[in-house]
CSV table of C-alpha atoms and ligand atoms in Angstrom, one decimal:
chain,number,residue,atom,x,y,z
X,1,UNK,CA,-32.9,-26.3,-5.3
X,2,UNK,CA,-31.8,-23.5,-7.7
X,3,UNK,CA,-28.4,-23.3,-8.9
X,4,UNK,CA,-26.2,-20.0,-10.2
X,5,UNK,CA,-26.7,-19.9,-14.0
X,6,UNK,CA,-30.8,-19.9,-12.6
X,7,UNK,CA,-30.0,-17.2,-9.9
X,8,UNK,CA,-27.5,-15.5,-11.6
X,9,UNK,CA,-24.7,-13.4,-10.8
X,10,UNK,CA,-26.7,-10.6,-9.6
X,11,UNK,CA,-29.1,-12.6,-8.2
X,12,UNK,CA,-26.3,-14.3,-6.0
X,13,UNK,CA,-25.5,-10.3,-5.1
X,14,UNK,CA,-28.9,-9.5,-4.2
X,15,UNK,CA,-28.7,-12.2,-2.2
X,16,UNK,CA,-25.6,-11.0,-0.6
X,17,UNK,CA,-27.2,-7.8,0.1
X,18,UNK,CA,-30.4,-8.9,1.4
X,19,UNK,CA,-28.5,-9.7,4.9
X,20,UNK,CA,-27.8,-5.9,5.3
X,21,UNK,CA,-25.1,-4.0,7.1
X,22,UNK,CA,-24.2,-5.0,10.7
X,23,UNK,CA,-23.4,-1.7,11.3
X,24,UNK,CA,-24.5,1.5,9.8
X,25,UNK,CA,-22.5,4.4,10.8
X,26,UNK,CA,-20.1,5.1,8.4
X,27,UNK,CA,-21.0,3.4,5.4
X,28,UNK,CA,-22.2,6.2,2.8
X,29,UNK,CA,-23.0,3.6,0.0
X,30,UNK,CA,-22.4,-0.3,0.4
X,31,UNK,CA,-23.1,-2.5,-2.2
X,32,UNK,CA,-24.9,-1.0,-5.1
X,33,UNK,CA,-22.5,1.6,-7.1
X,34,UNK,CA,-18.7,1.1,-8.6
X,35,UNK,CA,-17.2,1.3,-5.5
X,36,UNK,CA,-18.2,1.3,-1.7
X,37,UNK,CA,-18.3,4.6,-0.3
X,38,UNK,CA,-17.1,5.0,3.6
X,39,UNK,CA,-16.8,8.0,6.0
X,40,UNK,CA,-12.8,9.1,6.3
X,41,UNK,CA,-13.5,12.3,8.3
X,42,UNK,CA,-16.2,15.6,8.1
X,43,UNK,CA,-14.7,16.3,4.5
X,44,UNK,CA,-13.4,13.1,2.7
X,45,UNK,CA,-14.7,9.8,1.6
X,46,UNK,CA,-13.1,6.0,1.1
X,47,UNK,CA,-13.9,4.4,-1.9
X,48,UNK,CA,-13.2,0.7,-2.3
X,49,UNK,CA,-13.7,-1.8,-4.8
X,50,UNK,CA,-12.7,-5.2,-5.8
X,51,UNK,CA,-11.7,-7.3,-9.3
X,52,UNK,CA,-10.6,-10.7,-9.4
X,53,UNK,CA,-9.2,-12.9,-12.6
X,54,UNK,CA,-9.3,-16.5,-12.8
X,55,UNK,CA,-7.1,-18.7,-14.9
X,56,UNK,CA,-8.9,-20.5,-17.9
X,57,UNK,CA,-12.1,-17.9,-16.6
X,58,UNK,CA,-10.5,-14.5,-17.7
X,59,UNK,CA,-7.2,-15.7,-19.3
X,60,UNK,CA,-5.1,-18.5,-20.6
X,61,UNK,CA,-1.6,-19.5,-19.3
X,62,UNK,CA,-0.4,-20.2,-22.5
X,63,UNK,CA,-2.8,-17.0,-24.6
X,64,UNK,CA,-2.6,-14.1,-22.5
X,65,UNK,CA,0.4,-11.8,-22.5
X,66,UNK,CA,1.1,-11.8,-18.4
X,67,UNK,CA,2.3,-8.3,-18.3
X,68,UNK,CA,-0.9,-7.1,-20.0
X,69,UNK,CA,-2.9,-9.4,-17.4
X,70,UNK,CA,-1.4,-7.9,-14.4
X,71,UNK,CA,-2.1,-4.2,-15.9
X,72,UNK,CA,-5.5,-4.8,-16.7
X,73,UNK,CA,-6.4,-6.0,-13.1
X,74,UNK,CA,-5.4,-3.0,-12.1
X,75,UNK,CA,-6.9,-0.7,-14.8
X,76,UNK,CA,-10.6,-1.8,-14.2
X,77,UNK,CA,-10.2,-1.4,-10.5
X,78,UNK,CA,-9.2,2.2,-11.2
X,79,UNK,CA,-11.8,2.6,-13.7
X,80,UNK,CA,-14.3,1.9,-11.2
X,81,UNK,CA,-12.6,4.7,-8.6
X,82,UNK,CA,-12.5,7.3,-12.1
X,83,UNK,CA,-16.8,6.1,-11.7
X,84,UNK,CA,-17.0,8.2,-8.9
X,85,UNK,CA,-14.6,10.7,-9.8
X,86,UNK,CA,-12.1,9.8,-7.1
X,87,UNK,CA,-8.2,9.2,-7.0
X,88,UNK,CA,-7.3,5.7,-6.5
X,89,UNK,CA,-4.5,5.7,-3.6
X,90,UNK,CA,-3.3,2.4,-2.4
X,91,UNK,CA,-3.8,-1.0,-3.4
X,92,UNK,CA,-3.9,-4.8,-1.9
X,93,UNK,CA,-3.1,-8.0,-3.7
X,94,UNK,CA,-4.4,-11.5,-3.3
X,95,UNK,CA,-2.6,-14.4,-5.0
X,96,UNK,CA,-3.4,-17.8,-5.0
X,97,UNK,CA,-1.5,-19.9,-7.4
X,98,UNK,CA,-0.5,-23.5,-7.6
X,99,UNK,CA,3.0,-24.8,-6.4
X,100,UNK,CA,3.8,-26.0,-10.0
X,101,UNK,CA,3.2,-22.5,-11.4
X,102,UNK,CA,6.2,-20.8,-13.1
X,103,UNK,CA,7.7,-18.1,-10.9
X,104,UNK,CA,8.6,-16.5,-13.9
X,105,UNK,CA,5.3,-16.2,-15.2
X,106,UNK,CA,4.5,-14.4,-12.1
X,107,UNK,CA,6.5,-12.2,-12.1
X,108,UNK,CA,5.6,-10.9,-15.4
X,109,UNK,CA,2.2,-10.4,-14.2
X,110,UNK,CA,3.9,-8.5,-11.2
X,111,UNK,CA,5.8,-6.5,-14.1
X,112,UNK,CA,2.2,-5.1,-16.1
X,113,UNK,CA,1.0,-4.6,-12.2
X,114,UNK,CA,3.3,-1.9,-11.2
X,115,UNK,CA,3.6,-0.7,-14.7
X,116,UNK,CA,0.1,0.6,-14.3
X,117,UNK,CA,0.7,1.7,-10.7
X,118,UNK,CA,3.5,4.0,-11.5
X,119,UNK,CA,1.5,5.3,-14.0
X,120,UNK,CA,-1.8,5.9,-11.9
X,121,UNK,CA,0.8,6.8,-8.6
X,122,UNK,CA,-0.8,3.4,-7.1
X,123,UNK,CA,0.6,1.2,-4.5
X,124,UNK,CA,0.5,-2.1,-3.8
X,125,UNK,CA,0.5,-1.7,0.1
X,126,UNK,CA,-0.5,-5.7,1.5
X,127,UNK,CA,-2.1,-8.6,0.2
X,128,UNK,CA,-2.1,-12.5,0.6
X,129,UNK,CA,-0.7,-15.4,-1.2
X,130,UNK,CA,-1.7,-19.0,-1.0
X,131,UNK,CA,-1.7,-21.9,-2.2
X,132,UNK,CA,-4.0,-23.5,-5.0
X,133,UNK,CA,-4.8,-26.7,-6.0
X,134,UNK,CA,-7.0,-25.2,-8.6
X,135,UNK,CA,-6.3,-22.7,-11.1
X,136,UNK,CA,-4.4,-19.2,-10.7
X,137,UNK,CA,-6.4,-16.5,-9.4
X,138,UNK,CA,-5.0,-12.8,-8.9
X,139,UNK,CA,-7.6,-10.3,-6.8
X,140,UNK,CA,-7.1,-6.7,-6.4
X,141,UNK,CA,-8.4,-4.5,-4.0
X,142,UNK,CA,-8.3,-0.3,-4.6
X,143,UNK,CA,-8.5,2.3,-2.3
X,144,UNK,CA,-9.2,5.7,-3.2
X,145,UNK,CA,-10.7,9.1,-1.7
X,146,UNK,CA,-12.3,12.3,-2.7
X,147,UNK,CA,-14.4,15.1,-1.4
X,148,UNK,CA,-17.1,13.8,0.4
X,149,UNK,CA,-19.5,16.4,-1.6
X,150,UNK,CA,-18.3,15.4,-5.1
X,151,UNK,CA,-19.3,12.3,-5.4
X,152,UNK,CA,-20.9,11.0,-8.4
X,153,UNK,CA,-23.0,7.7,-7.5
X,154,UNK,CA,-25.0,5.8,-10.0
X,155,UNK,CA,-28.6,6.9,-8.3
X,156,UNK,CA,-28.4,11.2,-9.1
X,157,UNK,CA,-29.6,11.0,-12.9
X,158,UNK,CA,-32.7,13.0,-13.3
X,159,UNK,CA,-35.1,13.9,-16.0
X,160,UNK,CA,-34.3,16.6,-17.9
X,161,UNK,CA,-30.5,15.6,-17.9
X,162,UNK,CA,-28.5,14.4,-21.2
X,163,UNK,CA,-26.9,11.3,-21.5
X,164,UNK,CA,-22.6,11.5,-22.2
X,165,UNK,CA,-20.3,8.9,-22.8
X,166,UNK,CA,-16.7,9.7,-23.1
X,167,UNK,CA,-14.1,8.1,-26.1
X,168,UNK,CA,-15.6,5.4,-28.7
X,169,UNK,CA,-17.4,2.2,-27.9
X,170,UNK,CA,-17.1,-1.3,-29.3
X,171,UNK,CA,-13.6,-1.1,-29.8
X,172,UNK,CA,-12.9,-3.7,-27.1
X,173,UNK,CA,-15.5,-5.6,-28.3
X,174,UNK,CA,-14.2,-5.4,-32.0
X,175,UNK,CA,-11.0,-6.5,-30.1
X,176,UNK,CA,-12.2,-9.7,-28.4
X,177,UNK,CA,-13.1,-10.9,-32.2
X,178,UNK,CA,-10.0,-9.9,-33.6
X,179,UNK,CA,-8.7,-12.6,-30.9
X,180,UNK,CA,-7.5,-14.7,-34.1
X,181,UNK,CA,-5.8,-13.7,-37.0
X,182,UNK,CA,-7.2,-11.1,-39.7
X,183,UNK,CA,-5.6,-9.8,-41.8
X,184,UNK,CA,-7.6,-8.5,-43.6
X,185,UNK,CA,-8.0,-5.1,-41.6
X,186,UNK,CA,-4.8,-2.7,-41.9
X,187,UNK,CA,-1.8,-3.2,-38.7
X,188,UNK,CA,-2.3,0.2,-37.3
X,189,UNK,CA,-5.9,-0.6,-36.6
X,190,UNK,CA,-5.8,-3.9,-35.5
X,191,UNK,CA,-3.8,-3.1,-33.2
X,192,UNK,CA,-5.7,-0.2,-32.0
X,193,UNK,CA,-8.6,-2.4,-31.7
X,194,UNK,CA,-6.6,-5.0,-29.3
X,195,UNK,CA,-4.9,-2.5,-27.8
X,196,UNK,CA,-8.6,-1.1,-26.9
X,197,UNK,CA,-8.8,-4.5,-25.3
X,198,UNK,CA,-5.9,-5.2,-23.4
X,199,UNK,CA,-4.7,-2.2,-22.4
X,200,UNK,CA,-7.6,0.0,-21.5
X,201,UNK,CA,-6.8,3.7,-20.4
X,202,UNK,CA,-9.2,4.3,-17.2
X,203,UNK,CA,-10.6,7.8,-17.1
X,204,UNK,CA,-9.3,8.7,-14.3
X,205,UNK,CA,-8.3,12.3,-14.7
X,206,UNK,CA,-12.1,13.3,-16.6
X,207,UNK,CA,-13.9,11.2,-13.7
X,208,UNK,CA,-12.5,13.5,-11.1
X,209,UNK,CA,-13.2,16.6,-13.3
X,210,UNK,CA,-16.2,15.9,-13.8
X,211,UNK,CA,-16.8,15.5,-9.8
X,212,UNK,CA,-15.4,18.6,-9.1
X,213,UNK,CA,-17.4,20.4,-11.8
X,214,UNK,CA,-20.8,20.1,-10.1
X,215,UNK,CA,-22.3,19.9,-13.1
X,216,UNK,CA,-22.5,15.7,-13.7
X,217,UNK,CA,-25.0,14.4,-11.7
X,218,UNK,CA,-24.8,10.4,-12.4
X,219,UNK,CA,-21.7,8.6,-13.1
X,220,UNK,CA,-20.9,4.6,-14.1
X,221,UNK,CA,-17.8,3.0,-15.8
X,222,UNK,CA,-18.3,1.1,-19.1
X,223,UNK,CA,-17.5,-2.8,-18.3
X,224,UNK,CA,-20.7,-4.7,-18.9
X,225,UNK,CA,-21.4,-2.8,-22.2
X,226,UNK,CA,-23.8,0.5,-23.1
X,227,UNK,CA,-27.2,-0.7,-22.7
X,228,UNK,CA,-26.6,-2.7,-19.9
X,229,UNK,CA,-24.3,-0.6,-17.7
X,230,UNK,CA,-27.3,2.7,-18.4
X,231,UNK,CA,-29.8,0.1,-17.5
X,232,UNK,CA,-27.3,0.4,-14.3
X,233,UNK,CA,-27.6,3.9,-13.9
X,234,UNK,CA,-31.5,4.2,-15.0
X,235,UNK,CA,-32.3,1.3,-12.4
X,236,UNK,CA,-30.4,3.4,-9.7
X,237,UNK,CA,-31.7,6.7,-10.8
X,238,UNK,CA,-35.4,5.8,-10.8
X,239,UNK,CA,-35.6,7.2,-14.2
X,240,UNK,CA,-35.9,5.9,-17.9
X,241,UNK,CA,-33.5,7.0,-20.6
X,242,UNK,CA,-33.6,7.2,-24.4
X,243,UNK,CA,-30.5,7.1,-26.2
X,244,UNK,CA,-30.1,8.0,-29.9
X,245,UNK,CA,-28.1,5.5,-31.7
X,246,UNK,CA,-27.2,7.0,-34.3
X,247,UNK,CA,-25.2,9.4,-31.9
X,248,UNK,CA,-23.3,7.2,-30.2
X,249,UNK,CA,-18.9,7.6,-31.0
X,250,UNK,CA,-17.4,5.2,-33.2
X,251,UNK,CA,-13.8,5.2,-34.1
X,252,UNK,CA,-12.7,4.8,-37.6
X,253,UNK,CA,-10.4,1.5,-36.6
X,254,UNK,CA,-14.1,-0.4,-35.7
X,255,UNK,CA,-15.9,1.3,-38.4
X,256,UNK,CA,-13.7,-0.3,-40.6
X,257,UNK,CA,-13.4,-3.8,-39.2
X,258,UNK,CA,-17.2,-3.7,-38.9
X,259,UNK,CA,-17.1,-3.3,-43.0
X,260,UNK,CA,-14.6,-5.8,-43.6
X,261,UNK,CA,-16.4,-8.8,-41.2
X,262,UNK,CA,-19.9,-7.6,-42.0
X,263,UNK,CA,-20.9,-7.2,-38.2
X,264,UNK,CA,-22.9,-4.0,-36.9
X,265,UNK,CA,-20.7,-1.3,-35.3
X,266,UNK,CA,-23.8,0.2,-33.6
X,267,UNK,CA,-24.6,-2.9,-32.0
X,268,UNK,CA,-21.0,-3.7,-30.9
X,269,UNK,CA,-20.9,-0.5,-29.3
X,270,UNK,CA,-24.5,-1.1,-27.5
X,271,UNK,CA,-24.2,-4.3,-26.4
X,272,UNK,CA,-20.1,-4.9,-26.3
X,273,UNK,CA,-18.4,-4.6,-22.8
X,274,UNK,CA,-14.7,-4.0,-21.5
X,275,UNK,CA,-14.5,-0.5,-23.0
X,276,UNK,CA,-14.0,1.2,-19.5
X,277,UNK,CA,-15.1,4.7,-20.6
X,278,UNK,CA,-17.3,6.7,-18.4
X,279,UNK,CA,-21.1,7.0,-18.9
X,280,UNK,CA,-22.9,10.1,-17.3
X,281,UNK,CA,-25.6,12.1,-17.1
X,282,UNK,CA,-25.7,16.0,-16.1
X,283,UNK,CA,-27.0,19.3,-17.1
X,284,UNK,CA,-27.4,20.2,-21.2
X,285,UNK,CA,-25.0,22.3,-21.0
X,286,UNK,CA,-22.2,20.1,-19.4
X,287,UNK,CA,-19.5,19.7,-22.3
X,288,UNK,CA,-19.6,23.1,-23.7
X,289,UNK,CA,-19.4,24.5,-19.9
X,290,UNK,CA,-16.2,22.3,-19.2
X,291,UNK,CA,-15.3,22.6,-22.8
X,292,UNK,CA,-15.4,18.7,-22.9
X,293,UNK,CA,-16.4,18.6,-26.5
X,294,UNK,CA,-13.6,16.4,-27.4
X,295,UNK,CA,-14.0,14.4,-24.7
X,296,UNK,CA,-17.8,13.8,-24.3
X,297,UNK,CA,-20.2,13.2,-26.5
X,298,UNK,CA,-24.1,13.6,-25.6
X,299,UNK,CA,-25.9,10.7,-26.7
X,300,UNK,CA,-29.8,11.0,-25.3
X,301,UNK,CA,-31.4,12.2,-22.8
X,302,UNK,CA,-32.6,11.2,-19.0
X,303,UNK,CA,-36.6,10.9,-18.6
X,304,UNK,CA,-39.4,10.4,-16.4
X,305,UNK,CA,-39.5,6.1,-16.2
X,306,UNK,CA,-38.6,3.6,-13.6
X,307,UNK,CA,-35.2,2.4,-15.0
X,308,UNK,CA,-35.9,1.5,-19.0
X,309,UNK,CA,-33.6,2.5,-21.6
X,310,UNK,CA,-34.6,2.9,-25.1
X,311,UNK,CA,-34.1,3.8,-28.8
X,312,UNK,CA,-34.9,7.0,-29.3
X,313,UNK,CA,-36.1,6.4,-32.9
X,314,UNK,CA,-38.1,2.7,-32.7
X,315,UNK,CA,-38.6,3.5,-28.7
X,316,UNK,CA,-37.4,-0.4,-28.8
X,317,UNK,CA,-36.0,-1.6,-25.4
X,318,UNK,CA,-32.1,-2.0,-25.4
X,319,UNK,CA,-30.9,-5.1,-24.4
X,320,UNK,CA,-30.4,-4.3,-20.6
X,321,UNK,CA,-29.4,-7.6,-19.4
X,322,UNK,CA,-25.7,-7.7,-18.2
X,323,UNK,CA,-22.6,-9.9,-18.7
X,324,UNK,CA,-23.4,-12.6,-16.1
X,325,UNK,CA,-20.2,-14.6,-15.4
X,326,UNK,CA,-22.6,-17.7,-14.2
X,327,UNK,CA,-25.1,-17.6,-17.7
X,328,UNK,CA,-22.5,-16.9,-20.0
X,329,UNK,CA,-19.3,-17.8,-21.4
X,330,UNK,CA,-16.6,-15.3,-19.8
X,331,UNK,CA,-15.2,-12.8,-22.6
X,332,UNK,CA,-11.8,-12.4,-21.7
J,1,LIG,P1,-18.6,-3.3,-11.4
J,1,LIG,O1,-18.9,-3.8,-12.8
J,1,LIG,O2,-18.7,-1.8,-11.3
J,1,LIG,O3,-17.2,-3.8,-10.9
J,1,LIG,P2,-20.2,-5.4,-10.4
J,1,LIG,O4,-21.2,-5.5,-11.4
J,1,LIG,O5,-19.0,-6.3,-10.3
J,1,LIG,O6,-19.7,-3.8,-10.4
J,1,LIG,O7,-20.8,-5.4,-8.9
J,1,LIG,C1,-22.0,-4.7,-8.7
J,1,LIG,C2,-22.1,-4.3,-7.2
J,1,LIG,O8,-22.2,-5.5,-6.4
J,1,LIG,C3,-20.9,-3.6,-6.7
J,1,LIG,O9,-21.3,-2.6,-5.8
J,1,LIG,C4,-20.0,-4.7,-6.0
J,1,LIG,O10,-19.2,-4.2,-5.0
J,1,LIG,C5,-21.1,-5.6,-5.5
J,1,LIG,N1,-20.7,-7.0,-5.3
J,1,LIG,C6,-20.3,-7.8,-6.3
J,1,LIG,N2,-20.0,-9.1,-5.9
J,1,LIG,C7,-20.2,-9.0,-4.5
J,1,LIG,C8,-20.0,-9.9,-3.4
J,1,LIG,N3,-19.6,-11.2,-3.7
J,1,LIG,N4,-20.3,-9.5,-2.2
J,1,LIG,C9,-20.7,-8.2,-2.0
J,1,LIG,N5,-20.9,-7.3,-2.9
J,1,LIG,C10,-20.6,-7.7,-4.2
J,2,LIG,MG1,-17.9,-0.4,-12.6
């Protein structure tokens, strides 16, 4: 008998997959990409997807600002609709908490929820509540839609395409280590790093630009890290990709707290996740076309392969395996 930290937690979702759809028509893309893709009419898609957090898993009753919890379950759903360059809509909410839990606490959580709603025009529309013996778990469910023709799934990179990401990486990442005290590292970046981390701005308005451009032809949202999230898009694509380190947009904040802690910059931005930018692939020509330049930066380039991705210089394999909430130790 195998358990989950063998399987894994994309093993467990292969396995999920393996029983198929019990009913084709109207499912565009099931399980697979950021969101579900369904048929709304001749013109317009559904997109769907899902994000739950689980006390003691992704945060502590008595460490996590609730107000900042309930905002960030919402921003990673909407990152994953920005993925596909759609516009989140409507939204349901699932809470199951335990009948000693402080109202007050709740409805803190409720505060950072709607917070990011207004902000996004989201609504919480439904949604369950129960009861838990267990610990506190909030899911949310995001609906969005978009032009049936526009959008970007993981599986349209092709060689001959460049590699963008939008914004910096490893900032979140730097974030998650600045968890304790440093002081070492000026206020004004410290708290841009944490900020990177709690509050993360989905790309919303670029994903959907970016759809309606024609010119991106692969899109994913940065959650699990770089190499593992292109190892994502490569996988789906059919297609190897080299990226070129060296290239790859680093703010000044991590530069700095990478100097003062001795840690690599480059590999926090590789390898660290929760960043929620955008990785994409599309034409050479993409940023200067859209005039994207401050917003993009090309970082390699889409080859011929069967889902690798590389160093461009040592042609070293990058570290493609994913966070896998049943190996590891949960980040946030
Ligand atoms: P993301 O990081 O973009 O949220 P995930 O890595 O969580 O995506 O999930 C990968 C894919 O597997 C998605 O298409 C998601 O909908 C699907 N998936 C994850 N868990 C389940 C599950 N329990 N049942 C069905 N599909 C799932
Ligand atoms: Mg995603």
């Amino acid at each position: 008998m195998s358990d989950l930290k063998s399987l894994g937690e994309f093993g467990l979702i292969d396995r999920i997959a393996a029983h198929g759809l019990a009913r084709e028509n109207g499912v565009i893309k099931g399980i697979g990409d950021d969101c579900a893709v369904l048929e709304l009419d001749s013109d317009s898609v559904l997109l769907v997807t899902t994000d739950t957090l689980v006390e003691d898993i992704h945060f502590w009753f008595d460490r996590s600002a609730p107000e900042g919890l309930g905002y960030k379950i919402l921003a990673v759903s909407l990152s994953d609709v920005a993925a596909m360059g759609g516009t989140p809509r409507d939204s349901v909410l699932s809470v199951s908490a335990p009948a000693t839990c402080d109202s007050g606490y709740l409805e803190r959580v409720f505060e950072g929820i709607f917070a990011c709603g207004r902000r996004y025009g989201v609504n919480i529309v439904g949604g369950d509540t129960t009861r838990t013996n267990g610990p506190l778990v909030f899911s949310l469910t995001l609906m969005g839609r978009m032009p049936a023709d526009h959008v970007l799934y993981r599986s349209g990179a092709r060689p001959g395409d460049r590699i963008f990401v939008s914004g910096t990486l490893g900032d979140a990442g730097a974030g998650l280590h600045l968890a304790g005290n440093d002081d070492r590292l000026a206020e004004k970046k410290r708290e841009y790093l944490l900020r990177r981390l709690h509050r993360p701005l989905p790309r919303v308005e670029l994903g959907r630009r970016l759809a309606e451009s024609g010119l991106a032809t692969a899109m994913i949202d940065l959650s699990d890290g770089l190499a593992s999230d292109l190892g994502h898009l490569a996988r789906a694509s059919s297609v190897d990709m080299t990226v070129d380190l060296e290239k790859i947009p680093i703010s000044p904040s991590l530069k700095e707290f990478c100097r003062l802690s001795r840690l690599s910059a480059q590999q926090l931005a590789v390898s660290a996740g929760e960043d929620y930018e955008l990785a994409l692939t599309g034409e050479p020509e993409l940023c200067h076309k859209l005039q994207l330049n401050n917003e993009l930066t090309c970082i390699g380039e889409v080859v011929e392969g069967c889902g690798i991705v590389r160093d461009l210089k040592s042609g070293e394999v990058l570290d493609v395996r994913g966070f896998d909430h049943f190996t590891e130790e949960c980040s946030t």
